[in-house]
Coordinates of C-alpha atoms in Angstrom, one line a residue:
M89 CA -10.0 28.8 -7.0
A90 CA -7.6 29.8 -4.3
E91 CA -10.2 31.3 -2.1
T92 CA -12.5 28.3 -2.7
N93 CA -9.8 25.9 -1.5
N94 CA -9.4 28.0 1.7
N95 CA -13.1 27.7 2.2
I96 CA -13.0 24.0 1.7
D97 CA -10.2 23.7 4.4
N98 CA -12.3 25.7 6.8
N99 CA -15.3 23.5 6.1
N100 CA -13.2 20.5 6.8
D101 CA -12.1 21.9 10.1
N102 CA -15.8 22.4 11.1
I103 CA -16.5 18.9 10.0
D104 CA -13.8 17.5 12.2
N105 CA -15.0 19.5 15.1
K106 CA -18.5 18.1 14.8
D107 CA -17.1 14.6 14.6
I108 CA -19.3 13.6 11.6
T109 CA -18.6 10.3 10.0
N110 CA -17.7 9.9 6.3
E111 CA -20.8 7.7 5.8
K112 CA -23.0 10.8 6.6
L113 CA -20.9 13.2 4.6
F114 CA -20.5 11.2 1.4
E115 CA -23.8 10.0 0.0
D116 CA -24.8 8.5 -3.2
I117 CA -25.9 10.9 -5.9
D118 CA -29.7 11.4 -5.9
S119 CA -32.3 14.1 -6.3
E120 CA -32.4 14.8 -2.6
H121 CA -28.6 15.2 -2.2
L122 CA -28.0 18.9 -3.2
P123 CA -24.6 20.6 -3.6
T124 CA -23.3 23.2 -1.2
I125 CA -23.0 26.7 -2.7
I126 CA -20.1 29.0 -1.7
S127 CA -19.3 32.6 -2.9
S128 CA -15.7 32.5 -4.3
L129 CA -13.3 34.8 -6.0
C130 CA -13.0 34.5 -9.8
M131 CA -9.4 34.1 -10.8
N132 CA -10.1 35.4 -14.3
C133 CA -11.8 38.8 -13.7
H134 CA -11.4 39.0 -9.9
G135 CA -15.1 39.3 -9.5
E136 CA -17.4 37.3 -7.3
G137 CA -18.3 33.9 -8.5
E138 CA -20.1 30.8 -7.2
T139 CA -18.7 27.4 -6.3
R140 CA -20.8 24.3 -5.9
L141 CA -19.5 21.5 -3.8
L142 CA -20.9 18.0 -3.8
L143 CA -19.5 15.3 -1.5
T144 CA -20.4 11.9 -2.9
K145 CA -19.3 8.3 -3.5
I146 CA -18.3 7.0 -6.9
P147 CA -18.1 3.2 -7.4
Y148 CA -14.5 1.9 -7.1
F149 CA -13.3 5.5 -6.1
R150 CA -14.9 5.7 -2.7
E151 CA -15.3 9.3 -1.6
V152 CA -14.8 12.3 -3.8
V153 CA -15.5 16.1 -3.8
L154 CA -17.0 17.4 -7.1
I155 CA -16.3 21.2 -7.5
A156 CA -18.0 23.4 -10.1
F157 CA -17.2 27.1 -10.4
H158 CA -19.1 29.7 -12.4
C159 CA -18.5 33.5 -12.6
N160 CA -21.6 35.5 -13.4
V161 CA -19.5 38.5 -14.4
C162 CA -17.2 37.0 -17.1
S163 CA -18.9 33.6 -17.5
Y164 CA -15.6 31.8 -16.6
R165 CA -16.1 28.1 -15.7
N166 CA -13.9 25.6 -14.0
N167 CA -14.8 22.0 -13.0
E168 CA -12.6 19.5 -11.0
I169 CA -12.8 16.4 -8.9
Q170 CA -10.7 16.0 -5.7
A171 CA -10.2 12.7 -3.9
A172 CA -11.4 12.7 -0.3
S173 CA -10.3 9.2 0.7
E174 CA -7.7 9.0 3.5
I175 CA -4.0 8.7 2.7
Q176 CA -2.8 5.2 3.6
E177 CA 0.0 4.7 6.1
R178 CA 2.2 3.3 3.4
G179 CA 2.6 3.8 -0.4
C180 CA 2.0 0.8 -2.7
R181 CA 3.7 -0.5 -5.8
I182 CA 1.5 -3.0 -7.8
T183 CA 3.0 -5.1 -10.6
L184 CA 0.9 -6.8 -13.2
V185 CA 2.2 -9.2 -15.8
A186 CA -0.2 -9.2 -18.7
R187 CA -0.2 -12.5 -20.5
Q188 CA -3.5 -12.6 -22.5
R189 CA -6.2 -10.5 -24.0
E190 CA -8.3 -10.7 -20.9
D191 CA -5.6 -8.8 -18.9
L192 CA -6.2 -5.7 -21.1
N193 CA -9.7 -5.6 -19.6
R194 CA -8.5 -5.4 -16.0
Q195 CA -9.8 -2.3 -14.3
I196 CA -7.3 0.0 -12.6
V197 CA -7.9 2.7 -10.1
K198 CA -5.3 5.4 -10.6
S199 CA -5.2 8.1 -7.9
E200 CA -4.1 11.6 -8.6
F201 CA -0.7 10.7 -7.1
A202 CA -0.1 7.5 -9.0
S203 CA 2.1 6.8 -12.0
I204 CA 1.9 3.8 -14.4
F205 CA 5.0 2.4 -16.0
F206 CA 5.1 0.0 -18.9
K207 CA 8.4 -1.8 -18.5
E208 CA 9.1 -3.4 -21.9
I209 CA 8.6 -0.1 -23.9
D210 CA 10.0 2.1 -21.2
F211 CA 6.9 4.3 -21.1
E212 CA 5.5 6.1 -18.1
I213 CA 2.1 7.7 -17.5
P214 CA 3.0 10.3 -14.8
A215 CA 0.9 11.3 -11.9
T216 CA 0.2 14.7 -13.6
T217 CA -1.8 13.1 -16.5
Q218 CA -4.9 10.8 -16.4
K219 CA -5.1 11.5 -12.7
G220 CA -8.0 10.4 -10.6
T221 CA -9.0 7.9 -13.2
L222 CA -10.9 4.6 -13.3
N223 CA -10.0 2.8 -16.6
T224 CA -8.9 -0.5 -18.0
V225 CA -5.3 -1.3 -19.0
E226 CA -6.4 -0.9 -22.7
G227 CA -8.1 2.3 -21.8
F228 CA -4.9 3.9 -20.4
L229 CA -3.0 2.8 -23.5
V230 CA -5.6 4.1 -25.9
Q231 CA -5.7 7.5 -24.1
A232 CA -1.9 7.7 -24.1
F233 CA -1.9 6.8 -27.8
D234 CA -4.5 9.4 -28.7
G235 CA -2.6 12.1 -26.7
L236 CA 0.7 11.4 -28.6
K237 CA -1.1 11.4 -32.0
A238 CA -3.1 14.6 -31.3
N239 CA -0.5 17.1 -32.6
Q240 CA 1.4 14.9 -35.0
D241 CA 0.4 16.9 -38.1
I242 CA 1.9 20.1 -36.7
L243 CA 5.0 18.3 -35.3
K244 CA 5.7 16.8 -38.7
E245 CA 6.0 20.3 -40.2
Q246 CA 8.1 21.7 -37.4
D247 CA 10.3 18.7 -36.5
P248 CA 10.0 15.7 -38.9
V249 CA 12.7 13.8 -37.0
T250 CA 10.9 13.9 -33.7
A251 CA 7.6 13.2 -35.4
A252 CA 9.1 10.0 -36.9
K253 CA 10.3 8.9 -33.5
V254 CA 6.8 9.5 -32.0
D255 CA 5.2 7.5 -34.8
A256 CA 7.6 4.6 -34.2
F257 CA 6.8 4.7 -30.5
C258 CA 3.0 4.8 -31.2
E259 CA 3.4 1.6 -33.2
Q260 CA 4.8 -0.1 -30.0
L261 CA 1.7 1.2 -28.1
Q262 CA -0.6 0.0 -30.8
S263 CA 1.0 -3.5 -30.6
L264 CA 0.1 -3.6 -26.9
I265 CA -3.4 -2.4 -27.6
D266 CA -3.9 -5.0 -30.3
A267 CA -2.7 -7.8 -27.9
A268 CA 0.2 -8.6 -30.2
N269 CA 3.0 -8.2 -27.8
F270 CA 2.5 -10.5 -24.8
P271 CA 3.7 -10.7 -22.1
F272 CA 4.3 -7.2 -20.8
T273 CA 4.8 -5.7 -17.4
L274 CA 2.7 -2.8 -15.9
I275 CA 3.7 -1.1 -12.6
V276 CA 1.4 1.2 -10.7
D277 CA 3.4 3.2 -8.1
D278 CA 1.2 5.3 -5.7
P279 CA 2.7 7.1 -2.7
S280 CA -0.9 7.6 -1.3
G281 CA -1.6 3.9 -1.3
N282 CA -5.1 4.4 -2.9
S283 CA -4.5 2.8 -6.3
F284 CA -5.6 -0.8 -7.2
I285 CA -5.5 -3.3 -10.0
Q286 CA -8.5 -5.6 -10.4
N287 CA -8.0 -9.2 -9.4
L288 CA -9.7 -11.4 -12.1
K289 CA -9.5 -14.5 -9.9
A290 CA -11.1 -12.9 -6.8
P291 CA -11.5 -14.1 -4.1
L292 CA -8.5 -16.3 -4.9
S293 CA -5.0 -14.9 -5.2
D294 CA -3.9 -13.7 -8.6
P295 CA -0.4 -15.0 -9.6
D296 CA 0.0 -12.2 -12.2
V297 CA -0.5 -9.4 -9.6
H298 CA 2.1 -8.6 -7.0
E299 CA 1.7 -5.9 -4.3
Q300 CA 4.5 -4.2 -2.4
F301 CA 4.1 -1.6 0.4
Y302 CA 6.7 0.9 1.3
I303 CA 7.3 3.8 3.7
R304 CA 7.1 7.2 2.0
N305 CA 10.1 9.5 2.0
R306 CA 10.0 13.2 2.7
D307 CA 9.3 14.2 -0.9
Q308 CA 6.6 11.7 -1.3
N309 CA 4.9 13.0 1.9
H310 CA 4.9 16.5 0.4
L311 CA 3.5 15.1 -2.9
V312 CA 0.5 13.6 -1.1
G313 CA -0.1 16.8 0.9
I314 CA 1.5 15.7 4.2
Y315 CA 3.4 18.9 4.9
D316 CA 4.1 20.8 8.1
E317 CA 4.7 24.6 8.3
K318 CA 7.8 24.0 10.3
D319 CA 9.1 21.3 8.0
I320 CA 12.2 23.2 7.1
E321 CA 13.1 24.0 10.7
T322 CA 12.4 20.4 11.7
E323 CA 14.6 19.1 8.9
Q324 CA 17.5 21.4 10.0
S325 CA 17.1 20.2 13.6
I326 CA 17.2 16.6 12.5
E327 CA 20.4 17.0 10.4
I328 CA 23.5 16.3 12.4
K329 CA 26.9 17.5 11.4
S330 CA 29.6 15.0 10.8
E331 CA 31.5 15.9 14.0
D332 CA 28.4 15.5 16.0
K333 CA 27.8 12.2 14.4
K334 CA 31.2 10.9 15.5
E335 CA 30.5 12.0 19.1
Q336 CA 27.1 10.5 19.0
Q337 CA 28.5 7.2 17.6
Q338 CA 31.1 7.0 20.4
Q339 CA 28.4 7.6 23.0
N340 CA 26.2 4.9 21.4
N341 CA 29.0 2.4 21.4
S342 CA 29.6 3.0 25.1
D343 CA 25.9 2.6 25.8
T344 CA 25.3 -0.5 23.6
E345 CA 26.0 -3.1 26.3
T346 CA 23.9 -1.3 28.9
N347 CA 21.0 -0.8 26.4
S348 CA 21.1 -4.5 25.4
K349 CA 20.6 -5.5 29.0
N350 CA 17.9 -2.9 29.7
L351 CA 16.1 -3.9 26.5
R352 CA 15.4 -7.4 27.9
E353 CA 14.3 -5.9 31.3
E354 CA 12.2 -2.9 30.3
A355 CA 11.1 -0.8 27.3
F356 CA 13.8 1.4 25.7
S357 CA 12.7 4.7 24.2
M358 CA 14.4 7.0 21.7
D359 CA 13.5 10.0 19.5
N360 CA 12.8 9.4 15.8
P361 CA 11.4 11.6 13.0
C362 CA 7.7 11.0 12.3
Y363 CA 7.0 9.6 8.8
A364 CA 3.9 11.8 8.6
C365 CA 4.8 15.2 9.8
M366 CA 8.6 14.9 10.2
R367 CA 8.6 16.1 13.8
L368 CA 10.3 14.1 16.5
G369 CA 8.2 11.2 18.0
K370 CA 8.9 8.4 20.4
V371 CA 10.0 4.9 19.4
N372 CA 9.6 2.3 22.2
M373 CA 11.4 -1.0 21.9
C374 CA 11.2 -4.1 24.0
M375 CA 12.7 -7.6 23.5
I376 CA 10.5 -10.6 24.3
D377 CA 11.7 -14.2 24.5
I378 CA 9.1 -16.5 22.9
P379 CA 9.4 -20.0 24.5
H380 CA 10.5 -22.7 22.0
F381 CA 11.1 -20.1 19.3
K382 CA 13.5 -17.1 19.6
E383 CA 13.8 -13.6 20.8
V384 CA 11.8 -10.9 19.0
V385 CA 11.9 -7.1 19.2
V386 CA 8.5 -5.3 19.6
I387 CA 8.7 -1.8 18.2
S388 CA 6.1 0.9 18.5
F389 CA 6.1 4.5 17.4
F390 CA 3.8 7.4 18.4
C391 CA 3.9 11.1 17.4
E392 CA 2.2 13.4 19.8
Y393 CA 2.0 16.2 17.2
C394 CA 0.0 14.5 14.4
G395 CA -1.2 11.4 16.2
Y396 CA 0.5 9.0 13.8
K397 CA 1.3 5.6 15.3
S398 CA 2.6 2.2 14.1
S399 CA 3.9 -1.0 15.5
E400 CA 5.9 -3.9 14.1
I401 CA 7.7 -7.1 15.2
K402 CA 11.2 -8.0 14.2
A403 CA 12.7 -11.4 14.8
G404 CA 16.1 -11.4 16.6
G405 CA 19.2 -13.2 15.5
G406 CA 20.4 -14.1 12.0
I407 CA 18.6 -15.4 8.9
S408 CA 17.6 -19.0 9.2
P409 CA 19.4 -21.4 6.8
K410 CA 16.1 -22.8 5.7
G411 CA 12.5 -21.7 5.1
K412 CA 9.7 -22.8 7.4
K413 CA 6.1 -23.7 6.9
I414 CA 3.7 -24.2 9.8
I415 CA 0.4 -26.0 9.3
L416 CA -2.2 -25.7 11.9
R417 CA -5.4 -27.7 11.9
V418 CA -8.0 -25.4 13.7
E419 CA -10.5 -27.8 15.3
S420 CA -11.9 -25.8 18.3
P421 CA -12.4 -22.2 19.5
E422 CA -9.4 -22.7 21.8
D423 CA -7.2 -22.9 18.7
M424 CA -8.2 -19.4 17.7
S425 CA -6.6 -18.0 20.9
R426 CA -3.1 -19.4 20.0
D427 CA -0.3 -16.8 19.9
I428 CA 1.1 -16.3 16.5
L429 CA 4.1 -14.4 15.1
K430 CA 3.9 -13.4 11.5
S431 CA 6.9 -11.7 9.8
E432 CA 6.7 -9.3 6.8
T433 CA 7.9 -12.1 4.5
A434 CA 5.4 -14.7 5.6
H435 CA 2.5 -15.8 3.4
I436 CA -0.9 -16.8 4.8
I437 CA -2.6 -19.7 3.1
I438 CA -6.1 -21.2 3.8
P439 CA -6.7 -24.1 1.4
E440 CA -10.4 -24.4 2.1
L441 CA -10.9 -20.9 0.6
E442 CA -8.0 -21.2 -1.9
L443 CA -6.7 -18.0 -0.3
E444 CA -3.1 -17.0 -0.3
L445 CA -2.2 -13.6 1.1
Q446 CA 1.3 -12.1 0.5
G447 CA 3.4 -11.1 3.5
T448 CA 3.6 -7.4 2.7
S449 CA -0.2 -7.1 2.8
L450 CA -0.4 -7.3 6.6
G451 CA 3.2 -6.6 7.6
S452 CA 4.6 -8.1 10.8
K453 CA 2.3 -9.0 13.6
F454 CA 2.3 -10.6 17.0
T455 CA -1.3 -11.5 17.8
T456 CA -3.7 -14.5 18.0
I457 CA -5.1 -16.7 15.2
E458 CA -8.5 -14.9 15.6
G459 CA -6.9 -11.5 15.5
L460 CA -5.0 -12.3 12.4
M461 CA -8.1 -13.7 10.7
N462 CA -10.0 -10.5 11.4
D463 CA -7.0 -8.5 10.0
V464 CA -7.1 -10.5 6.8
I465 CA -10.9 -9.8 6.4
S466 CA -10.2 -6.1 7.0
V467 CA -7.4 -5.9 4.5
I468 CA -9.3 -7.6 1.7
K469 CA -12.4 -5.4 2.3
K470 CA -10.2 -2.3 1.8
N471 CA -9.9 -3.2 -1.9
P472 CA -12.5 -1.1 -3.7
F473 CA -13.2 -4.0 -6.1
A474 CA -14.4 -6.0 -3.1
S475 CA -16.3 -3.1 -1.5
C476 CA -20.1 -3.3 -1.2
E477 CA -20.1 0.4 -2.4
S478 CA -18.8 -0.8 -5.8
R479 CA -21.5 -3.3 -6.6
Y480 CA -22.5 -2.1 -10.0
G481 CA -21.9 -3.7 -13.3
D482 CA -22.8 -6.5 -15.6
S483 CA -23.9 -10.1 -14.8
E484 CA -20.3 -11.3 -14.8
E485 CA -19.3 -8.7 -12.2
S486 CA -22.4 -9.7 -10.2
A487 CA -21.3 -13.3 -10.2
N488 CA -17.9 -12.3 -8.9
L489 CA -19.5 -10.2 -6.1
K490 CA -21.7 -13.1 -5.1
A491 CA -18.5 -15.2 -4.9
L492 CA -16.9 -12.5 -2.7
D493 CA -20.0 -12.5 -0.4
K494 CA -19.7 -16.2 0.0
F495 CA -16.0 -15.9 0.6
F496 CA -16.4 -13.2 3.4
N497 CA -19.2 -15.2 5.0
Q498 CA -17.0 -18.3 5.2
M499 CA -14.0 -16.2 6.5
E500 CA -16.2 -14.9 9.3
I501 CA -17.3 -18.4 10.2
F502 CA -13.7 -19.5 10.3
A503 CA -12.7 -16.5 12.4
S504 CA -15.4 -17.3 15.0
G505 CA -14.0 -20.8 15.4
K506 CA -17.3 -22.4 14.5
Q507 CA -15.9 -24.6 11.7
C508 CA -12.7 -26.5 11.3
F509 CA -10.2 -25.3 8.7
T510 CA -6.4 -25.4 7.9
F511 CA -4.3 -22.4 8.6
I512 CA -0.8 -22.3 7.0
L513 CA 2.1 -19.8 7.5
D514 CA 4.9 -20.0 5.0
D515 CA 8.0 -17.9 5.4
P516 CA 11.2 -18.4 3.3
L517 CA 13.2 -16.7 6.1
G518 CA 11.8 -18.9 8.8
N519 CA 10.6 -16.1 11.1
I520 CA 7.2 -17.4 12.0
Y521 CA 5.7 -19.0 15.1
I522 CA 2.4 -20.5 16.2
Q523 CA 2.0 -21.4 19.9
N524 CA 2.3 -25.1 20.9
L525 CA -0.4 -25.8 23.4
Y526 CA 1.3 -29.1 24.5
A527 CA 4.8 -27.7 24.8
P528 CA 7.4 -29.2 25.3
D529 CA 5.6 -32.2 23.9
P530 CA 4.6 -32.3 20.2
D531 CA 1.2 -30.7 19.3
P532 CA -1.0 -33.1 17.2
S533 CA -2.6 -30.1 15.5
L534 CA 0.7 -28.5 14.5
T535 CA 3.0 -29.6 11.6
I536 CA 6.3 -27.8 11.1
V537 CA 8.1 -28.3 7.8
E538 CA 11.6 -26.8 7.0
Y539 CA 12.6 -26.6 3.4
E540 CA 15.5 -25.4 1.2
R541 CA 14.9 -22.0 -0.3
T542 CA 15.0 -21.7 -4.1
W543 CA 17.5 -19.6 -5.9
E544 CA 14.7 -17.1 -6.8
Q545 CA 13.8 -16.7 -3.1
D546 CA 17.4 -16.1 -2.1
E547 CA 17.7 -13.5 -4.9
E548 CA 14.5 -11.7 -3.8
F549 CA 16.0 -11.3 -0.3
G550 CA 19.5 -10.4 -1.5
L551 CA 21.0 -13.6 0.0
N552 CA 22.8 -14.6 -3.2
Q553 CA 25.1 -11.6 -2.9
I554 CA 26.0 -12.2 0.8
R555 CA 29.3 -13.8 1.4
T556 CA 30.2 -14.7 4.9
E557 CA 33.4 -16.7 4.3
N558 CA 36.7 -15.5 2.7
Y559 CA 35.1 -12.2 1.8
S560 CA 38.3 -10.3 2.6
D561 CA 40.2 -12.3 0.0
S562 CA 37.5 -11.5 -2.6
N563 CA 37.8 -7.8 -1.9
Q564 CA 41.6 -7.9 -2.2
S565 CA 41.4 -9.7 -5.5
N566 CA 38.8 -7.2 -6.9
S567 CA 40.9 -4.3 -5.9

């Protein structure tokens, strides 16, 4: 299949040059949608075989490439499926706490790069097995159970001790399958960001599902296929010897005061490795003073080699002693143009829709209410279980999809400013801001509430371990 893959890459180059959209390339399977036939080298007899390619859409999986190879010389066959959806900017880690029998029926999209970990029994389904799969929680457990039981008869004869351990572990798997061991925790970790766990309460937020997004490291980039030919050379150029680090640190210390002044007057640029191709790109930083709030740092990155770009907002200063909740009553289209700062830890709540969106879903943003509402709609629609392409199933799923349609229609009405609604930002770290149109006087549509963080919230952000008073005495006593 090596020659076939090269042909696929060449075809992808031609596709990019023609600037054809995915909607035209990937179509639903029907009698008129015929596969592409390519002559390929047979890896079994080295004769000439035939590869059939079909670019199509599968519900919940989005776009895929179906590949079927057949050799007319030796009759060798090989079939495979390759994901064609884009790699997301960040990887995702989704945690599900299963509490009842219904949770075993949750559908999971597991991409070819994703692993599934069952915390209580210390069991992992790696990315190399059950890859590119749409299944339920119970289905993944059953398939793992069957795989472990497949060769038990042979193992009992060769290694009875190991076979007994496998049997004991299979009993733990069976207890999860039989819904006899609740609650348990399931974690899906996908560097490509293309895995999902079904929300049974959609379009409402699901308290048993928690999503986290993270920046891939170099090894994870290689795992998902983001690899540059000059990666090794680039890595060597990025590595700095310890002596050079000291000289650079001294230079940075001497320039710190100058840079801090310039940062407030103009954008500051510096070189930084690109997360996508590992070549050096440009980071631009600028400090902005938001009236009646605080200073924030706007950071943007662009790589001229691969085109990767990103932007984020960081609040200046220390961590606020209290959390903050801002409640805005949107009553006119003018309210939609209010400036808003949302940090990575801030939650978005719209009571009229019973919507609560976690902070990591959107990241940090400095935009308007209208812009943020459109971003919320875009993020929710990226979930394949909310995609119009996935609308197949029984009557219960159809009812859920009707509820989603109603939800999106109402969201679009709110985003256009045609109907009044309540918009709430809640940040335990207090790094949020909504523009006061009556400043410095109080705004009748804005309510700002400060509250004490809970111990769990301080623990999540690592604040319980921070000691700012008498820490030197503590270190001496520990030593």
